[in-house]
Amino acid sequence: GPRPAPSAPAVLPALTAAKAAQDPAGLRAALTPLVDAPGLGKKLAASVVDTATGEQLYGHGATTPMTPASTIKIATTTAALSVLGPDHRIATTAALSPDSRTLTLVGGGDPTLAKADLRAMAAEAADALREDGEDGEDPAGPVRLTYDVSRYTGPELHPISPNENIAPVTALMIDEGRLDGSDRGPADRTDDPAGDAARAFAEALEKAGVQVTGAPREARVADEARTVATHRSAPLSALAERTLTNSDNDIAEALARQTAIAKGEKASFAGARRAVTNELKKLQLPVGGAHFADGSGLDRKDRVTPALLTALLARAADPDRPGLRPVLTGLPIAGFSGTLDGRYERDAAGTGLVRAKTGTLRGVNSLAGTVVDRQGRLLAFAFLASGSTSAAGAEPALDALATALAGV
């Protein structure tokens, strides 16, 4: 049942406390006993920086490439926001052939497209067809329905697919390919997201008074077709926040491909890898040893260093880069939201203070985010563990490390 909302300590408790800033030696003394916690497994790499100065306050294998799991989403969202801007929206369109006989649903790569959005598009398309017809007759049409998914190239299936954590990655889907009505977390997925979306659009067209002949088929939109309906996604700032808060794999892969398109690469796993890497280089971030096999962190071939993650978070905190701020505002809040909602007990130290992206694969547990220390400094941290035997053992140990930074 519902549990009482936790009460968070004051976010800046130390701005009123006359304490000397915790020096790196003091931080090392606080963290050293915690890094050896058995729950963290065979190997831990860590980095802590002061976001205002970029100074590394603590490092433990900070430049060691590690499997990041979902903390890689910090890189994916930063790259997308950097190249596209926080106001960018992903468009899904319907285009009508010059003879008004073929209507094409064109996928733009918006995994958050919903059936309600298709109903609104169907109503727009129906109006256009009636204008083209005689005396605005009903039913409008008839039309053949096609769907265009050519915006993406390469394999649709993630290396771990089929899997309840991710749908086939296509330029056209509804509800992230989920079959159970959920909007987050694992779920049974369709193996034909684009076809399902097209069939849902056909049904919406019929209900809007458009006669559709035959089953929808895949085809590229004709160059001379005119757009008669458009749906735009939420702004990229909101998509990035949702990616981080809920650890949304489908949006993460979509953002990686949007980055690829904007950088002139193919919208594929390989194109996204090159695009994200190059955009982070452009931001002058330390990408040595990094490998972005995907945008979500589900691929065990992914590699990042703790130093890269803390540099990403520090860049997102840069007053001169407000467009990157959703990377920070999207981080789950300890004990309150997203993937940290069930971590940190109601009265635990760190509740409400730690904001961090979680990462979990079998044998891999990670935590990367921000915390305000007792001196009011915004610290960025990354703790990446591998060889852990269970999340139940690793997660409290990671949470203790983040809490220690808050000095509570």
PDB file of C-alpha atoms in Angstrom, residues 139-349:
ATOM      1  CA  PRO A 139     -16.764   8.171 -45.475  1.00  0.00           C
ATOM      2  CA  ALA A 140     -13.766   9.948 -46.940  1.00  0.00           C
ATOM      3  CA  GLY A 141     -11.407   8.004 -49.141  1.00  0.00           C
ATOM      4  CA  PRO A 142     -10.960   5.248 -49.964  1.00  0.00           C
ATOM      5  CA  VAL A 143      -7.222   5.302 -49.242  1.00  0.00           C
ATOM      6  CA  ARG A 144      -4.451   2.766 -49.031  1.00  0.00           C
ATOM      7  CA  LEU A 145      -2.406   3.106 -45.853  1.00  0.00           C
ATOM      8  CA  THR A 146       1.356   2.681 -45.882  1.00  0.00           C
ATOM      9  CA  TYR A 147       3.931   3.340 -43.192  1.00  0.00           C
ATOM     10  CA  ASP A 148       7.485   4.613 -43.533  1.00  0.00           C
ATOM     11  CA  VAL A 149      10.177   3.586 -41.028  1.00  0.00           C
ATOM     12  CA  SER A 150      13.164   4.543 -43.185  1.00  0.00           C
ATOM     13  CA  ARG A 151      14.391   7.234 -40.786  1.00  0.00           C
ATOM     14  CA  TYR A 152      16.203   4.463 -38.885  1.00  0.00           C
ATOM     15  CA  THR A 153      18.633   2.002 -40.444  1.00  0.00           C
ATOM     16  CA  GLY A 154      20.535  -1.081 -39.300  1.00  0.00           C
ATOM     17  CA  PRO A 155      19.343  -3.800 -36.927  1.00  0.00           C
ATOM     18  CA  GLU A 156      16.135  -3.140 -35.019  1.00  0.00           C
ATOM     19  CA  LEU A 157      16.856  -5.720 -32.344  1.00  0.00           C
ATOM     20  CA  HIS A 158      19.092  -4.859 -29.425  1.00  0.00           C
ATOM     21  CA  PRO A 159      21.689  -7.599 -28.766  1.00  0.00           C
ATOM     22  CA  ILE A 160      19.698  -8.724 -25.705  1.00  0.00           C
ATOM     23  CA  SER A 161      16.369  -8.837 -27.582  1.00  0.00           C
ATOM     24  CA  PRO A 162      13.738 -10.122 -27.463  1.00  0.00           C
ATOM     25  CA  ASN A 163      13.604  -8.790 -23.927  1.00  0.00           C
ATOM     26  CA  GLU A 164      10.989  -7.249 -21.638  1.00  0.00           C
ATOM     27  CA  ASN A 165      13.299  -4.269 -20.991  1.00  0.00           C
ATOM     28  CA  ILE A 166      13.292  -2.951 -24.567  1.00  0.00           C
ATOM     29  CA  ALA A 167      11.197  -3.080 -27.738  1.00  0.00           C
ATOM     30  CA  PRO A 168      12.645  -3.443 -31.239  1.00  0.00           C
ATOM     31  CA  VAL A 169      14.156  -0.033 -32.027  1.00  0.00           C
ATOM     32  CA  THR A 170      12.104   1.393 -34.897  1.00  0.00           C
ATOM     33  CA  ALA A 171      11.220   4.880 -36.128  1.00  0.00           C
ATOM     34  CA  LEU A 172       7.527   4.148 -35.579  1.00  0.00           C
ATOM     35  CA  MET A 173       5.939   2.657 -32.471  1.00  0.00           C
ATOM     36  CA  ILE A 174       3.203   3.361 -29.963  1.00  0.00           C
ATOM     37  CA  ASP A 175       3.486   3.121 -26.197  1.00  0.00           C
ATOM     38  CA  GLU A 176       7.100   1.885 -26.489  1.00  0.00           C
ATOM     39  CA  GLY A 177       5.756  -1.376 -27.921  1.00  0.00           C
ATOM     40  CA  ARG A 178       4.313  -2.282 -24.512  1.00  0.00           C
ATOM     41  CA  LEU A 179       1.486  -4.799 -24.481  1.00  0.00           C
ATOM     42  CA  ASP A 180       0.276  -4.331 -20.898  1.00  0.00           C
ATOM     43  CA  GLY A 181      -0.652  -0.637 -20.761  1.00  0.00           C
ATOM     44  CA  SER A 182       2.304   0.230 -18.493  1.00  0.00           C
ATOM     45  CA  ASP A 183       4.490   3.282 -19.010  1.00  0.00           C
ATOM     46  CA  ARG A 184       7.676   2.202 -17.220  1.00  0.00           C
ATOM     47  CA  GLY A 185       9.591  -0.856 -16.101  1.00  0.00           C
ATOM     48  CA  PRO A 186       9.766  -4.301 -17.706  1.00  0.00           C
ATOM     49  CA  ALA A 187       6.796  -5.350 -19.861  1.00  0.00           C
ATOM     50  CA  ASP A 188       5.931  -7.808 -22.600  1.00  0.00           C
ATOM     51  CA  ARG A 189       6.740  -6.141 -25.938  1.00  0.00           C
ATOM     52  CA  THR A 190       5.419  -6.526 -29.452  1.00  0.00           C
ATOM     53  CA  ASP A 191       7.797  -7.938 -32.050  1.00  0.00           C
ATOM     54  CA  ASP A 192       6.301  -5.626 -34.708  1.00  0.00           C
ATOM     55  CA  PRO A 193       5.990  -2.127 -33.208  1.00  0.00           C
ATOM     56  CA  ALA A 194       5.755  -0.315 -36.559  1.00  0.00           C
ATOM     57  CA  GLY A 195       3.088  -2.649 -37.927  1.00  0.00           C
ATOM     58  CA  ASP A 196       1.103  -2.365 -34.704  1.00  0.00           C
ATOM     59  CA  ALA A 197       1.240   1.440 -34.898  1.00  0.00           C
ATOM     60  CA  ALA A 198       0.076   1.405 -38.528  1.00  0.00           C
ATOM     61  CA  ARG A 199      -2.807  -0.939 -37.721  1.00  0.00           C
ATOM     62  CA  ALA A 200      -3.828   1.291 -34.808  1.00  0.00           C
ATOM     63  CA  PHE A 201      -3.750   4.286 -37.178  1.00  0.00           C
ATOM     64  CA  ALA A 202      -5.916   2.417 -39.709  1.00  0.00           C
ATOM     65  CA  GLU A 203      -8.453   1.742 -36.971  1.00  0.00           C
ATOM     66  CA  ALA A 204      -8.377   5.405 -35.910  1.00  0.00           C
ATOM     67  CA  LEU A 205      -8.909   6.501 -39.530  1.00  0.00           C
ATOM     68  CA  GLU A 206     -11.954   4.238 -39.891  1.00  0.00           C
ATOM     69  CA  LYS A 207     -13.404   5.695 -36.681  1.00  0.00           C
ATOM     70  CA  ALA A 208     -12.732   9.194 -38.061  1.00  0.00           C
ATOM     71  CA  GLY A 209     -14.791   8.337 -41.139  1.00  0.00           C
ATOM     72  CA  VAL A 210     -12.035   7.352 -43.573  1.00  0.00           C
ATOM     73  CA  GLN A 211     -12.396   4.203 -45.659  1.00  0.00           C
ATOM     74  CA  VAL A 212      -9.104   2.274 -45.617  1.00  0.00           C
ATOM     75  CA  THR A 213      -8.615  -0.451 -48.227  1.00  0.00           C
ATOM     76  CA  GLY A 214      -6.472  -3.485 -47.449  1.00  0.00           C
ATOM     77  CA  ALA A 215      -3.935  -3.969 -44.687  1.00  0.00           C
ATOM     78  CA  PRO A 216      -1.253  -1.326 -44.026  1.00  0.00           C
ATOM     79  CA  ARG A 217       2.045  -2.086 -45.727  1.00  0.00           C
ATOM     80  CA  GLU A 218       5.539  -0.703 -45.322  1.00  0.00           C
ATOM     81  CA  ALA A 219       6.648   1.743 -48.030  1.00  0.00           C
ATOM     82  CA  ARG A 220       8.634   4.953 -48.277  1.00  0.00           C
ATOM     83  CA  VAL A 221       6.631   8.132 -48.488  1.00  0.00           C
ATOM     84  CA  ALA A 222       6.485   9.668 -51.966  1.00  0.00           C
ATOM     85  CA  ASP A 223       8.566  12.836 -52.433  1.00  0.00           C
ATOM     86  CA  GLU A 224       5.544  14.723 -53.741  1.00  0.00           C
ATOM     87  CA  ALA A 225       3.218  13.700 -50.888  1.00  0.00           C
ATOM     88  CA  ARG A 226       1.921  16.560 -48.740  1.00  0.00           C
ATOM     89  CA  THR A 227       1.775  16.462 -44.959  1.00  0.00           C
ATOM     90  CA  VAL A 228      -1.819  16.438 -43.697  1.00  0.00           C
ATOM     91  CA  ALA A 229      -1.303  15.576 -40.020  1.00  0.00           C
ATOM     92  CA  THR A 230       1.504  16.054 -37.510  1.00  0.00           C
ATOM     93  CA  HIS A 231       2.098  15.038 -33.921  1.00  0.00           C
ATOM     94  CA  ARG A 232       5.085  16.391 -32.015  1.00  0.00           C
ATOM     95  CA  SER A 233       6.546  14.722 -28.945  1.00  0.00           C
ATOM     96  CA  ALA A 234       7.121  16.409 -25.619  1.00  0.00           C
ATOM     97  CA  PRO A 235      10.239  18.620 -25.720  1.00  0.00           C
ATOM     98  CA  LEU A 236      13.593  16.885 -25.525  1.00  0.00           C
ATOM     99  CA  SER A 237      14.087  18.319 -22.022  1.00  0.00           C
ATOM    100  CA  ALA A 238      11.096  16.254 -20.811  1.00  0.00           C
ATOM    101  CA  LEU A 239      12.157  13.155 -22.763  1.00  0.00           C
ATOM    102  CA  ALA A 240      15.654  13.368 -21.255  1.00  0.00           C
ATOM    103  CA  GLU A 241      14.229  13.709 -17.741  1.00  0.00           C
ATOM    104  CA  ARG A 242      11.932  10.714 -18.263  1.00  0.00           C
ATOM    105  CA  THR A 243      14.849   8.679 -19.617  1.00  0.00           C
ATOM    106  CA  LEU A 244      16.845   9.318 -16.457  1.00  0.00           C
ATOM    107  CA  THR A 245      14.104   9.222 -13.820  1.00  0.00           C
ATOM    108  CA  ASN A 246      12.529   5.968 -14.996  1.00  0.00           C
ATOM    109  CA  SER A 247      15.648   4.525 -16.669  1.00  0.00           C
ATOM    110  CA  ASP A 248      13.653   4.359 -19.894  1.00  0.00           C
ATOM    111  CA  ASN A 249      15.578   2.204 -22.374  1.00  0.00           C
ATOM    112  CA  ASP A 250      13.305   2.877 -25.353  1.00  0.00           C
ATOM    113  CA  ILE A 251      13.593   6.660 -25.095  1.00  0.00           C
ATOM    114  CA  ALA A 252      17.351   6.355 -24.512  1.00  0.00           C
ATOM    115  CA  GLU A 253      17.816   4.437 -27.770  1.00  0.00           C
ATOM    116  CA  ALA A 254      15.587   6.946 -29.580  1.00  0.00           C
ATOM    117  CA  LEU A 255      17.635   9.891 -28.279  1.00  0.00           C
ATOM    118  CA  ALA A 256      20.860   8.199 -29.376  1.00  0.00           C
ATOM    119  CA  ARG A 257      19.440   7.879 -32.907  1.00  0.00           C
ATOM    120  CA  GLN A 258      18.129  11.448 -32.946  1.00  0.00           C
ATOM    121  CA  THR A 259      21.676  12.500 -32.064  1.00  0.00           C
ATOM    122  CA  ALA A 260      23.004  10.394 -34.947  1.00  0.00           C
ATOM    123  CA  ILE A 261      20.612  12.017 -37.431  1.00  0.00           C
ATOM    124  CA  ALA A 262      21.542  15.510 -36.228  1.00  0.00           C
ATOM    125  CA  LYS A 263      25.256  14.688 -36.546  1.00  0.00           C
ATOM    126  CA  GLY A 264      24.881  13.338 -40.096  1.00  0.00           C
ATOM    127  CA  GLU A 265      25.329   9.697 -39.086  1.00  0.00           C
ATOM    128  CA  LYS A 266      23.057   6.770 -39.877  1.00  0.00           C
ATOM    129  CA  ALA A 267      20.333   6.254 -37.282  1.00  0.00           C
ATOM    130  CA  SER A 268      21.599   2.853 -36.161  1.00  0.00           C
ATOM    131  CA  PHE A 269      23.405   1.444 -33.130  1.00  0.00           C
ATOM    132  CA  ALA A 270      26.754   2.060 -34.885  1.00  0.00           C
ATOM    133  CA  GLY A 271      25.816   5.537 -36.113  1.00  0.00           C
ATOM    134  CA  ALA A 272      24.593   6.509 -32.655  1.00  0.00           C
ATOM    135  CA  ARG A 273      27.853   5.298 -31.112  1.00  0.00           C
ATOM    136  CA  ARG A 274      29.884   7.554 -33.407  1.00  0.00           C
ATOM    137  CA  ALA A 275      27.551  10.517 -32.946  1.00  0.00           C
ATOM    138  CA  VAL A 276      27.458  10.373 -29.140  1.00  0.00           C
ATOM    139  CA  THR A 277      31.244   9.925 -28.957  1.00  0.00           C
ATOM    140  CA  ASN A 278      31.875  12.867 -31.284  1.00  0.00           C
ATOM    141  CA  GLU A 279      29.424  15.172 -29.511  1.00  0.00           C
ATOM    142  CA  LEU A 280      31.028  14.440 -26.132  1.00  0.00           C
ATOM    143  CA  LYS A 281      34.457  15.122 -27.658  1.00  0.00           C
ATOM    144  CA  LYS A 282      33.092  18.439 -28.915  1.00  0.00           C
ATOM    145  CA  LEU A 283      32.076  19.204 -25.317  1.00  0.00           C
ATOM    146  CA  GLN A 284      35.729  18.538 -24.392  1.00  0.00           C
ATOM    147  CA  LEU A 285      34.837  15.613 -22.156  1.00  0.00           C
ATOM    148  CA  PRO A 286      37.293  12.780 -21.368  1.00  0.00           C
ATOM    149  CA  VAL A 287      36.007  10.018 -23.663  1.00  0.00           C
ATOM    150  CA  GLY A 288      39.200   7.924 -23.550  1.00  0.00           C
ATOM    151  CA  GLY A 289      38.281   4.276 -22.994  1.00  0.00           C
ATOM    152  CA  ALA A 290      34.565   4.931 -23.550  1.00  0.00           C
ATOM    153  CA  HIS A 291      32.520   2.709 -25.867  1.00  0.00           C
ATOM    154  CA  PHE A 292      28.851   3.460 -26.534  1.00  0.00           C
ATOM    155  CA  ALA A 293      27.560   0.170 -27.936  1.00  0.00           C
ATOM    156  CA  ASP A 294      24.025   1.417 -27.281  1.00  0.00           C
ATOM    157  CA  GLY A 295      22.215   4.369 -25.711  1.00  0.00           C
ATOM    158  CA  SER A 296      20.506   2.531 -22.870  1.00  0.00           C
ATOM    159  CA  GLY A 297      23.274   0.630 -21.085  1.00  0.00           C
ATOM    160  CA  LEU A 298      21.735  -2.797 -21.655  1.00  0.00           C
ATOM    161  CA  ASP A 299      24.720  -3.879 -23.763  1.00  0.00           C
ATOM    162  CA  ARG A 300      27.557  -5.357 -21.716  1.00  0.00           C
ATOM    163  CA  LYS A 301      30.043  -4.050 -24.292  1.00  0.00           C
ATOM    164  CA  ASP A 302      29.379  -0.487 -23.092  1.00  0.00           C
ATOM    165  CA  ARG A 303      32.301   1.145 -21.290  1.00  0.00           C
ATOM    166  CA  VAL A 304      32.679   4.469 -19.506  1.00  0.00           C
ATOM    167  CA  THR A 305      35.051   5.754 -16.861  1.00  0.00           C
ATOM    168  CA  PRO A 306      33.860   7.252 -13.569  1.00  0.00           C
ATOM    169  CA  ALA A 307      35.783  10.393 -14.564  1.00  0.00           C
ATOM    170  CA  LEU A 308      33.676  10.728 -17.723  1.00  0.00           C
ATOM    171  CA  LEU A 309      30.428  10.432 -15.761  1.00  0.00           C
ATOM    172  CA  THR A 310      31.442  13.093 -13.228  1.00  0.00           C
ATOM    173  CA  ALA A 311      32.662  15.354 -16.052  1.00  0.00           C
ATOM    174  CA  LEU A 312      29.283  14.950 -17.781  1.00  0.00           C
ATOM    175  CA  LEU A 313      27.436  15.890 -14.596  1.00  0.00           C
ATOM    176  CA  ALA A 314      29.732  18.862 -14.003  1.00  0.00           C
ATOM    177  CA  ARG A 315      29.132  20.050 -17.578  1.00  0.00           C
ATOM    178  CA  ALA A 316      25.363  19.767 -17.022  1.00  0.00           C
ATOM    179  CA  ALA A 317      25.782  21.987 -13.937  1.00  0.00           C
ATOM    180  CA  ASP A 318      27.727  24.629 -15.895  1.00  0.00           C
ATOM    181  CA  PRO A 319      25.886  27.982 -15.565  1.00  0.00           C
ATOM    182  CA  ASP A 320      26.829  28.699 -19.192  1.00  0.00           C
ATOM    183  CA  ARG A 321      25.058  25.546 -20.444  1.00  0.00           C
ATOM    184  CA  PRO A 322      21.440  25.800 -19.232  1.00  0.00           C
ATOM    185  CA  GLY A 323      20.331  23.568 -22.100  1.00  0.00           C
ATOM    186  CA  LEU A 324      21.994  20.601 -20.388  1.00  0.00           C
ATOM    187  CA  ARG A 325      20.235  21.140 -17.059  1.00  0.00           C
ATOM    188  CA  PRO A 326      17.622  18.363 -17.637  1.00  0.00           C
ATOM    189  CA  VAL A 327      20.467  15.879 -17.097  1.00  0.00           C
ATOM    190  CA  LEU A 328      20.501  17.017 -13.462  1.00  0.00           C
ATOM    191  CA  THR A 329      16.788  17.635 -12.974  1.00  0.00           C
ATOM    192  CA  GLY A 330      15.983  14.197 -14.375  1.00  0.00           C
ATOM    193  CA  LEU A 331      18.102  12.315 -11.846  1.00  0.00           C
ATOM    194  CA  PRO A 332      16.015  10.221  -9.413  1.00  0.00           C
ATOM    195  CA  ILE A 333      15.789  11.655  -5.884  1.00  0.00           C
ATOM    196  CA  ALA A 334      16.754   9.307  -3.050  1.00  0.00           C
ATOM    197  CA  GLY A 335      13.646   7.951  -1.372  1.00  0.00           C
ATOM    198  CA  PHE A 336      11.312  10.026  -3.539  1.00  0.00           C
ATOM    199  CA  SER A 337      11.321   9.365  -7.275  1.00  0.00           C
ATOM    200  CA  GLY A 338      12.124   7.073 -10.159  1.00  0.00           C
ATOM    201  CA  THR A 339      14.524   4.202  -9.644  1.00  0.00           C
ATOM    202  CA  LEU A 340      15.567   5.569  -6.218  1.00  0.00           C
ATOM    203  CA  ASP A 341      11.991   5.652  -4.949  1.00  0.00           C
ATOM    204  CA  GLY A 342      12.363   2.277  -3.242  1.00  0.00           C
ATOM    205  CA  ARG A 343      15.881   2.913  -1.972  1.00  0.00           C
ATOM    206  CA  TYR A 344      16.824   4.911   1.129  1.00  0.00           C
ATOM    207  CA  GLU A 345      14.392   4.266   3.948  1.00  0.00           C
ATOM    208  CA  ARG A 346      12.125   7.087   5.012  1.00  0.00           C
ATOM    209  CA  ASP A 347      14.393   8.285   7.805  1.00  0.00           C
ATOM    210  CA  ALA A 348      17.704   7.275   6.240  1.00  0.00           C
ATOM    211  CA  ALA A 349      20.524   9.768   5.930  1.00  0.00           C
TER     212      ALA A 349
END
